[in-house]
PDB file of C-alpha atoms in Angstrom:
ATOM      1  CA  UNK A 206     -14.663  88.164  12.068  1.00 54.00           C
ATOM      2  CA  UNK A 207     -12.548  85.030  11.902  1.00 51.00           C
ATOM      3  CA  UNK A 208     -15.644  82.865  12.369  1.00 54.00           C
ATOM      4  CA  UNK A 209     -17.373  84.601   9.417  1.00 53.00           C
ATOM      5  CA  UNK A 210     -14.348  83.992   7.166  1.00 57.00           C
ATOM      6  CA  UNK A 211     -14.234  80.357   8.218  1.00 53.00           C
ATOM      7  CA  UNK A 212     -17.952  79.925   7.472  1.00 54.00           C
ATOM      8  CA  UNK A 213     -17.519  81.506   4.026  1.00 55.00           C
ATOM      9  CA  UNK A 214     -14.613  79.178   3.236  1.00 54.00           C
ATOM     10  CA  UNK A 215     -16.626  76.125   4.299  1.00 50.00           C
ATOM     11  CA  UNK A 216     -19.574  77.235   2.154  1.00 53.00           C
ATOM     12  CA  UNK A 217     -17.294  77.696  -0.877  1.00 51.00           C
ATOM     13  CA  UNK A 218     -15.790  74.251  -0.357  1.00 57.00           C
ATOM     14  CA  UNK A 219     -19.247  72.683  -0.210  1.00 51.00           C
ATOM     15  CA  UNK A 220     -20.232  74.535  -3.377  1.00 48.00           C
ATOM     16  CA  UNK A 221     -17.220  73.313  -5.388  1.00 49.00           C
ATOM     17  CA  UNK A 222     -17.597  69.751  -4.116  1.00 55.00           C
ATOM     18  CA  UNK A 223     -21.217  69.808  -5.269  1.00 47.00           C
ATOM     19  CA  UNK A 224     -20.184  71.027  -8.734  1.00 49.00           C
ATOM     20  CA  UNK A 225     -17.547  68.295  -9.062  1.00 44.00           C
ATOM     21  CA  UNK A 226     -20.011  65.618  -8.002  1.00 42.00           C
ATOM     22  CA  UNK A 227     -22.559  66.954 -10.495  1.00 40.00           C
ATOM     23  CA  UNK A 228     -19.984  66.895 -13.311  1.00 40.00           C
ATOM     24  CA  UNK A 229     -19.161  63.285 -12.520  1.00 43.00           C
ATOM     25  CA  UNK A 230     -22.848  62.372 -12.494  1.00 40.00           C
ATOM     26  CA  UNK A 231     -23.429  63.816 -15.962  1.00 47.00           C
ATOM     27  CA  UNK A 232     -20.407  62.047 -17.509  1.00 64.00           C
ATOM     28  CA  UNK A 233     -21.084  61.110 -21.101  1.00 73.00           C
ATOM     29  CA  UNK A 234     -22.465  57.566 -21.265  1.00 89.00           C
ATOM     30  CA  UNK A 235     -20.447  54.969 -23.166  1.00 87.00           C
ATOM     31  CA  UNK A 236     -20.389  51.301 -24.067  1.00 95.00           C
ATOM     32  CA  UNK A 237     -17.407  48.980 -24.166  1.00 96.00           C
ATOM     33  CA  UNK A 238     -16.533  47.089 -27.321  1.00 96.00           C
ATOM     34  CA  UNK A 239     -13.438  45.154 -28.334  1.00 95.00           C
ATOM     35  CA  UNK A 240     -10.891  44.791 -31.102  1.00 95.00           C
ATOM     36  CA  UNK A 241     -10.213  41.257 -32.375  1.00 87.00           C
ATOM     37  CA  UNK A 242      -8.185  39.309 -29.836  1.00 80.00           C
ATOM     38  CA  UNK A 243      -4.479  39.260 -30.611  1.00 76.00           C
ATOM     39  CA  UNK A 244      -2.230  36.599 -29.090  1.00 70.00           C
ATOM     40  CA  UNK A 245       0.421  39.281 -28.543  1.00 69.00           C
ATOM     41  CA  UNK A 246      -1.631  41.378 -26.097  1.00 77.00           C
ATOM     42  CA  UNK A 247      -4.550  41.134 -23.699  1.00 81.00           C
ATOM     43  CA  UNK A 248      -5.731  44.733 -24.291  1.00 89.00           C
ATOM     44  CA  UNK A 249      -8.684  44.943 -26.682  1.00 94.00           C
ATOM     45  CA  UNK A 250     -10.994  47.546 -25.125  1.00 95.00           C
ATOM     46  CA  UNK A 251     -12.676  50.345 -27.110  1.00 97.00           C
ATOM     47  CA  UNK A 252     -14.969  52.955 -25.497  1.00 96.00           C
ATOM     48  CA  UNK A 253     -17.854  53.978 -27.725  1.00 96.00           C
ATOM     49  CA  UNK A 254     -19.790  57.199 -27.014  1.00 95.00           C
ATOM     50  CA  UNK A 255     -22.401  59.088 -29.015  1.00 92.00           C
ATOM     51  CA  UNK A 256     -19.828  61.144 -30.919  1.00 93.00           C
ATOM     52  CA  UNK A 257     -16.513  59.283 -30.764  1.00 95.00           C
ATOM     53  CA  UNK A 258     -14.647  56.016 -30.305  1.00 96.00           C
ATOM     54  CA  UNK A 259     -11.654  55.747 -27.980  1.00 96.00           C
ATOM     55  CA  UNK A 260      -9.226  52.878 -28.586  1.00 97.00           C
ATOM     56  CA  UNK A 261      -7.391  52.492 -25.293  1.00 96.00           C
ATOM     57  CA  UNK A 262      -3.603  52.573 -24.998  1.00 96.00           C
ATOM     58  CA  UNK A 263      -1.671  49.304 -25.477  1.00 93.00           C
ATOM     59  CA  UNK A 264      -4.116  48.008 -28.049  1.00 95.00           C
ATOM     60  CA  UNK A 265      -2.355  46.304 -30.964  1.00 95.00           C
ATOM     61  CA  UNK A 266      -3.436  46.938 -34.559  1.00 95.00           C
ATOM     62  CA  UNK A 267      -2.283  45.079 -37.659  1.00 95.00           C
ATOM     63  CA  UNK A 268      -1.102  47.256 -40.569  1.00 97.00           C
ATOM     64  CA  UNK A 269       0.647  46.585 -43.901  1.00 97.00           C
ATOM     65  CA  UNK A 270       3.501  48.160 -45.839  1.00 98.00           C
ATOM     66  CA  UNK A 271       2.379  50.186 -48.857  1.00 96.00           C
ATOM     67  CA  UNK A 272       5.673  49.685 -50.697  1.00 95.00           C
ATOM     68  CA  UNK A 273       8.928  47.732 -50.621  1.00 97.00           C
ATOM     69  CA  UNK A 274      11.244  48.708 -47.769  1.00 97.00           C
ATOM     70  CA  UNK A 275      14.943  48.053 -47.168  1.00 96.00           C
ATOM     71  CA  UNK A 276      16.762  49.402 -44.119  1.00 94.00           C
ATOM     72  CA  UNK A 277      19.967  49.556 -46.190  1.00 92.00           C
ATOM     73  CA  UNK A 278      18.606  52.665 -47.922  1.00 93.00           C
ATOM     74  CA  UNK A 279      16.684  54.124 -44.975  1.00 94.00           C
ATOM     75  CA  UNK A 280      17.687  57.115 -42.875  1.00 94.00           C
ATOM     76  CA  UNK A 281      16.419  59.220 -39.989  1.00 95.00           C
ATOM     77  CA  UNK A 282      13.431  61.385 -40.930  1.00 96.00           C
ATOM     78  CA  UNK A 283      12.204  59.192 -43.786  1.00 97.00           C
ATOM     79  CA  UNK A 284       8.438  58.733 -43.967  1.00 97.00           C
ATOM     80  CA  UNK A 285       6.935  55.259 -44.404  1.00 96.00           C
ATOM     81  CA  UNK A 286       3.339  54.674 -45.518  1.00 95.00           C
ATOM     82  CA  UNK A 287       1.294  51.822 -44.105  1.00 98.00           C
ATOM     83  CA  UNK A 288      -2.366  51.003 -44.608  1.00 96.00           C
ATOM     84  CA  UNK A 289      -5.436  49.298 -43.234  1.00 95.00           C
ATOM     85  CA  UNK A 290      -6.600  47.545 -46.416  1.00 90.00           C
ATOM     86  CA  UNK A 291      -9.696  46.139 -44.727  1.00 92.00           C
ATOM     87  CA  UNK A 292     -10.283  49.033 -42.348  1.00 95.00           C
ATOM     88  CA  UNK A 293     -10.709  48.516 -38.622  1.00 97.00           C
ATOM     89  CA  UNK A 294     -13.851  47.405 -36.802  1.00 96.00           C
ATOM     90  CA  UNK A 295     -14.744  46.050 -33.383  1.00 96.00           C
ATOM     91  CA  UNK A 296     -15.842  42.483 -32.812  1.00 95.00           C
ATOM     92  CA  UNK A 297     -19.285  43.887 -32.044  1.00 95.00           C
ATOM     93  CA  UNK A 298     -19.483  45.397 -35.548  1.00 94.00           C
ATOM     94  CA  UNK A 299     -18.702  49.116 -35.090  1.00 95.00           C
ATOM     95  CA  UNK A 300     -16.601  50.510 -37.929  1.00 95.00           C
ATOM     96  CA  UNK A 301     -13.731  52.529 -36.454  1.00 97.00           C
ATOM     97  CA  UNK A 302     -11.629  53.282 -39.544  1.00 97.00           C
ATOM     98  CA  UNK A 303     -12.716  52.713 -43.176  1.00 96.00           C
ATOM     99  CA  UNK A 304     -10.962  50.680 -45.868  1.00 94.00           C
ATOM    100  CA  UNK A 305      -8.077  52.538 -47.466  1.00 92.00           C
ATOM    101  CA  UNK A 306      -7.021  54.332 -44.282  1.00 97.00           C
ATOM    102  CA  UNK A 307      -3.285  55.077 -44.237  1.00 97.00           C
ATOM    103  CA  UNK A 308      -0.925  55.073 -41.278  1.00 98.00           C
ATOM    104  CA  UNK A 309       2.001  57.496 -41.516  1.00 97.00           C
ATOM    105  CA  UNK A 310       5.243  56.472 -39.831  1.00 97.00           C
ATOM    106  CA  UNK A 311       8.502  58.398 -39.434  1.00 97.00           C
ATOM    107  CA  UNK A 312      11.932  56.815 -38.955  1.00 97.00           C
ATOM    108  CA  UNK A 313      13.593  58.009 -35.768  1.00 96.00           C
ATOM    109  CA  UNK A 314      16.801  56.005 -36.026  1.00 95.00           C
ATOM    110  CA  UNK A 315      18.370  53.241 -38.118  1.00 96.00           C
ATOM    111  CA  UNK A 316      20.899  50.848 -36.603  1.00 93.00           C
ATOM    112  CA  UNK A 317      22.884  49.138 -39.331  1.00 91.00           C
ATOM    113  CA  UNK A 318      23.737  45.415 -39.061  1.00 89.00           C
ATOM    114  CA  UNK A 319      26.579  44.733 -36.648  1.00 83.00           C
ATOM    115  CA  UNK A 320      29.157  41.993 -36.331  1.00 62.00           C
ATOM    116  CA  UNK A 321      28.365  38.772 -34.496  1.00 59.00           C
ATOM    117  CA  UNK A 322      25.205  38.397 -36.577  1.00 65.00           C
ATOM    118  CA  UNK A 323      23.269  41.286 -35.026  1.00 79.00           C
ATOM    119  CA  UNK A 324      20.494  42.404 -37.360  1.00 86.00           C
ATOM    120  CA  UNK A 325      19.618  45.963 -38.346  1.00 90.00           C
ATOM    121  CA  UNK A 326      16.956  47.795 -36.321  1.00 94.00           C
ATOM    122  CA  UNK A 327      14.628  50.502 -37.624  1.00 96.00           C
ATOM    123  CA  UNK A 328      13.006  52.651 -34.935  1.00 97.00           C
ATOM    124  CA  UNK A 329       9.716  54.075 -36.187  1.00 97.00           C
ATOM    125  CA  UNK A 330       7.033  56.231 -34.591  1.00 97.00           C
ATOM    126  CA  UNK A 331       3.529  56.236 -36.074  1.00 98.00           C
ATOM    127  CA  UNK A 332       2.288  59.817 -35.857  1.00 96.00           C
ATOM    128  CA  UNK A 333      -0.776  60.207 -38.033  1.00 97.00           C
ATOM    129  CA  UNK A 334      -3.774  58.462 -39.522  1.00 98.00           C
ATOM    130  CA  UNK A 335      -4.864  59.649 -42.971  1.00 97.00           C
ATOM    131  CA  UNK A 336      -8.491  58.891 -43.834  1.00 96.00           C
ATOM    132  CA  UNK A 337      -9.678  58.383 -47.436  1.00 95.00           C
ATOM    133  CA  UNK A 338     -11.534  61.736 -47.274  1.00 93.00           C
ATOM    134  CA  UNK A 339      -8.285  63.583 -46.488  1.00 93.00           C
ATOM    135  CA  UNK A 340      -8.945  64.134 -42.780  1.00 95.00           C
ATOM    136  CA  UNK A 341      -6.167  63.270 -40.330  1.00 96.00           C
ATOM    137  CA  UNK A 342      -6.154  61.868 -36.800  1.00 97.00           C
ATOM    138  CA  UNK A 343      -3.152  62.303 -34.452  1.00 96.00           C
ATOM    139  CA  UNK A 344      -1.542  59.075 -33.346  1.00 97.00           C
ATOM    140  CA  UNK A 345       1.259  57.905 -31.066  1.00 97.00           C
ATOM    141  CA  UNK A 346       2.250  54.288 -31.653  1.00 97.00           C
ATOM    142  CA  UNK A 347       5.326  52.100 -32.123  1.00 97.00           C
ATOM    143  CA  UNK A 348       6.086  48.745 -33.748  1.00 96.00           C
ATOM    144  CA  UNK A 349       4.983  45.991 -31.419  1.00 92.00           C
ATOM    145  CA  UNK A 350       8.290  44.439 -30.416  1.00 86.00           C
ATOM    146  CA  UNK A 351      10.361  44.318 -27.243  1.00 80.00           C
ATOM    147  CA  UNK A 352      12.676  46.935 -28.788  1.00 86.00           C
ATOM    148  CA  UNK A 353       9.865  48.993 -30.391  1.00 91.00           C
ATOM    149  CA  UNK A 354      11.747  48.488 -33.655  1.00 94.00           C
ATOM    150  CA  UNK A 355      11.400  46.798 -37.027  1.00 94.00           C
ATOM    151  CA  UNK A 356      14.010  44.081 -37.464  1.00 90.00           C
ATOM    152  CA  UNK A 357      14.574  40.743 -39.158  1.00 83.00           C
ATOM    153  CA  UNK A 358      13.642  37.735 -37.073  1.00 70.00           C
ATOM    154  CA  UNK A 359      16.302  35.895 -35.126  1.00 54.00           C
ATOM    155  CA  UNK A 360      15.469  32.803 -37.190  1.00 44.00           C
ATOM    156  CA  UNK A 361      16.592  34.654 -40.330  1.00 43.00           C
ATOM    157  CA  UNK A 362      19.977  35.242 -38.696  1.00 41.00           C
ATOM    158  CA  UNK A 363      20.188  31.559 -37.782  1.00 43.00           C
ATOM    159  CA  UNK A 364      19.380  30.702 -41.399  1.00 43.00           C
ATOM    160  CA  UNK A 365      22.233  32.921 -42.596  1.00 42.00           C
ATOM    161  CA  UNK A 366      24.702  31.135 -40.328  1.00 40.00           C
ATOM    162  CA  UNK A 367      23.382  27.775 -41.525  1.00 42.00           C
ATOM    163  CA  UNK A 368      23.790  28.853 -45.153  1.00 44.00           C
ATOM    164  CA  UNK A 369      27.429  29.742 -44.529  1.00 40.00           C
ATOM    165  CA  UNK A 370      27.923  26.374 -42.851  1.00 40.00           C
ATOM    166  CA  UNK A 371      26.466  24.443 -45.789  1.00 43.00           C
ATOM    167  CA  UNK A 372      28.353  26.568 -48.299  1.00 44.00           C
ATOM    168  CA  UNK A 373      31.698  25.871 -46.680  1.00 41.00           C
ATOM    169  CA  UNK A 374      31.029  22.111 -46.682  1.00 41.00           C
ATOM    170  CA  UNK A 375      31.925  22.133 -50.371  1.00 45.00           C
ATOM    171  CA  UNK A 376      35.055  24.192 -49.820  1.00 43.00           C
ATOM    172  CA  UNK A 377      36.112  21.913 -46.986  1.00 45.00           C
ATOM    173  CA  UNK A 378      35.430  18.808 -49.032  1.00 45.00           C
ATOM    174  CA  UNK A 379      37.735  20.054 -51.761  1.00 45.00           C
ATOM    175  CA  UNK A 380      40.399  20.836 -49.177  1.00 43.00           C
ATOM    176  CA  UNK A 381      40.067  17.351 -47.690  1.00 44.00           C
ATOM    177  CA  UNK A 382      40.315  15.727 -51.082  1.00 43.00           C
ATOM    178  CA  UNK A 383      43.506  17.661 -51.764  1.00 42.00           C
ATOM    179  CA  UNK A 384      44.958  16.608 -48.411  1.00 46.00           C
ATOM    180  CA  UNK A 385      44.077  12.970 -49.027  1.00 44.00           C
ATOM    181  CA  UNK A 386      45.258  12.923 -52.644  1.00 47.00           C
ATOM    182  CA  UNK A 387      48.874  12.614 -51.611  1.00 50.00           C
ATOM    183  CA  UNK A 388      48.193   9.285 -49.975  1.00 47.00           C
ATOM    184  CA  UNK A 389      45.588   8.048 -52.483  1.00 49.00           C
ATOM    185  CA  UNK A 390      42.917   8.511 -49.826  1.00 48.00           C
ATOM    186  CA  UNK A 391      40.973  11.455 -51.205  1.00 45.00           C
ATOM    187  CA  UNK A 392      37.615  10.166 -50.022  1.00 47.00           C
ATOM    188  CA  UNK A 393      38.920   9.722 -46.483  1.00 46.00           C
ATOM    189  CA  UNK A 394      40.401  13.212 -46.618  1.00 42.00           C
ATOM    190  CA  UNK A 395      37.025  14.650 -47.532  1.00 40.00           C
ATOM    191  CA  UNK A 396      35.350  12.939 -44.586  1.00 44.00           C
ATOM    192  CA  UNK A 397      37.993  13.254 -41.870  1.00 45.00           C
ATOM    193  CA  UNK A 398      39.474  16.641 -42.734  1.00 45.00           C
ATOM    194  CA  UNK A 399      37.447  18.596 -45.237  1.00 44.00           C
ATOM    195  CA  UNK A 400      33.867  18.420 -44.008  1.00 47.00           C
ATOM    196  CA  UNK A 401      34.575  19.227 -40.323  1.00 52.00           C
ATOM    197  CA  UNK A 402      36.897  22.078 -41.321  1.00 47.00           C
ATOM    198  CA  UNK A 403      34.419  23.462 -43.827  1.00 43.00           C
ATOM    199  CA  UNK A 404      31.521  23.262 -41.399  1.00 42.00           C
ATOM    200  CA  UNK A 405      33.491  24.964 -38.630  1.00 46.00           C
ATOM    201  CA  UNK A 406      34.741  27.768 -40.850  1.00 43.00           C
ATOM    202  CA  UNK A 407      31.266  28.259 -42.304  1.00 40.00           C
ATOM    203  CA  UNK A 408      29.585  28.409 -38.916  1.00 42.00           C
ATOM    204  CA  UNK A 409      32.143  30.872 -37.530  1.00 44.00           C
ATOM    205  CA  UNK A 410      31.853  33.038 -40.626  1.00 47.00           C
ATOM    206  CA  UNK A 411      28.060  33.086 -40.380  1.00 42.00           C
ATOM    207  CA  UNK A 412      28.159  34.042 -36.711  1.00 49.00           C
ATOM    208  CA  UNK A 413      30.948  36.636 -36.797  1.00 56.00           C
ATOM    209  CA  UNK A 414      29.854  38.540 -39.910  1.00 66.00           C
ATOM    210  CA  UNK A 415      27.286  41.401 -39.661  1.00 68.00           C
ATOM    211  CA  UNK A 416      23.612  40.500 -39.401  1.00 79.00           C
ATOM    212  CA  UNK A 417      20.812  41.165 -41.872  1.00 87.00           C
ATOM    213  CA  UNK A 418      19.182  44.352 -43.105  1.00 89.00           C
ATOM    214  CA  UNK A 419      15.438  44.655 -42.474  1.00 94.00           C
ATOM    215  CA  UNK A 420      13.453  44.092 -45.662  1.00 94.00           C
ATOM    216  CA  UNK A 421       9.697  44.128 -46.215  1.00 95.00           C
ATOM    217  CA  UNK A 422       7.663  43.500 -49.348  1.00 96.00           C
ATOM    218  CA  UNK A 423       4.640  45.606 -50.224  1.00 96.00           C
ATOM    219  CA  UNK A 424       1.747  44.114 -48.291  1.00 96.00           C
ATOM    220  CA  UNK A 425       3.866  42.678 -45.470  1.00 96.00           C
ATOM    221  CA  UNK A 426       1.898  42.700 -42.214  1.00 95.00           C
ATOM    222  CA  UNK A 427       3.243  44.080 -38.964  1.00 95.00           C
ATOM    223  CA  UNK A 428       1.690  45.185 -35.676  1.00 95.00           C
ATOM    224  CA  UNK A 429       1.737  48.595 -34.032  1.00 95.00           C
ATOM    225  CA  UNK A 430       1.061  49.217 -30.342  1.00 95.00           C
ATOM    226  CA  UNK A 431      -0.776  52.350 -29.232  1.00 96.00           C
ATOM    227  CA  UNK A 432       1.314  54.342 -26.783  1.00 96.00           C
ATOM    228  CA  UNK A 433      -1.658  56.586 -25.976  1.00 96.00           C
ATOM    229  CA  UNK A 434      -5.421  56.415 -26.442  1.00 97.00           C
ATOM    230  CA  UNK A 435      -6.560  56.888 -30.038  1.00 97.00           C
ATOM    231  CA  UNK A 436      -9.622  59.163 -30.261  1.00 97.00           C
ATOM    232  CA  UNK A 437     -11.709  58.826 -33.415  1.00 96.00           C
ATOM    233  CA  UNK A 438     -14.497  61.351 -33.859  1.00 93.00           C
ATOM    234  CA  UNK A 439     -17.566  60.101 -35.665  1.00 82.00           C
TER     235      UNK A 439
END
């Protein structure tokens, strides 16, 4: 009896293994195409089958703001519209998304500017693609940055500190002239006292004060990184 049960189990295992092998053999054929190479990532692969295109995870796609944006007025839950003004196509010529396609983003969190020149951060998740014909495609993507956030560049913060430094040159020069006026050496006071003091105060003010809000004009280009594969049915 035990031998019969064992034989039946072995036969069932052989049957299921055969079915799995057959399913793998009849896998839908596909070709590999590529998105334009982006210096920010090495992932460009797109799988093309008879009825769909699959843009693999970690691909980076350039999108643009549809309107002016300022993190000063933004809050959690706000929706932001982006677009693909020229659509999206592979290097090999396959059209993936048509011109006028919109990308819908939702703000998850807004970090306001902080002291010591730390800029605001806007955490956004891209959840949906809206086609010109009204159809939608689910999407999971984030801004392509080490923090997955929209934020002003570090160079902008450096520029702010520099602006404070230059601005306080004039204040310091006036202070130096006043110091030197008592000894009829106003010009020396400007050089020896005023300018160094003004520059130091300006630099410290620029560094210690809060950083910048994130601002974007309509049409500003950013990149989003796909967290998961994007499936586009033909």
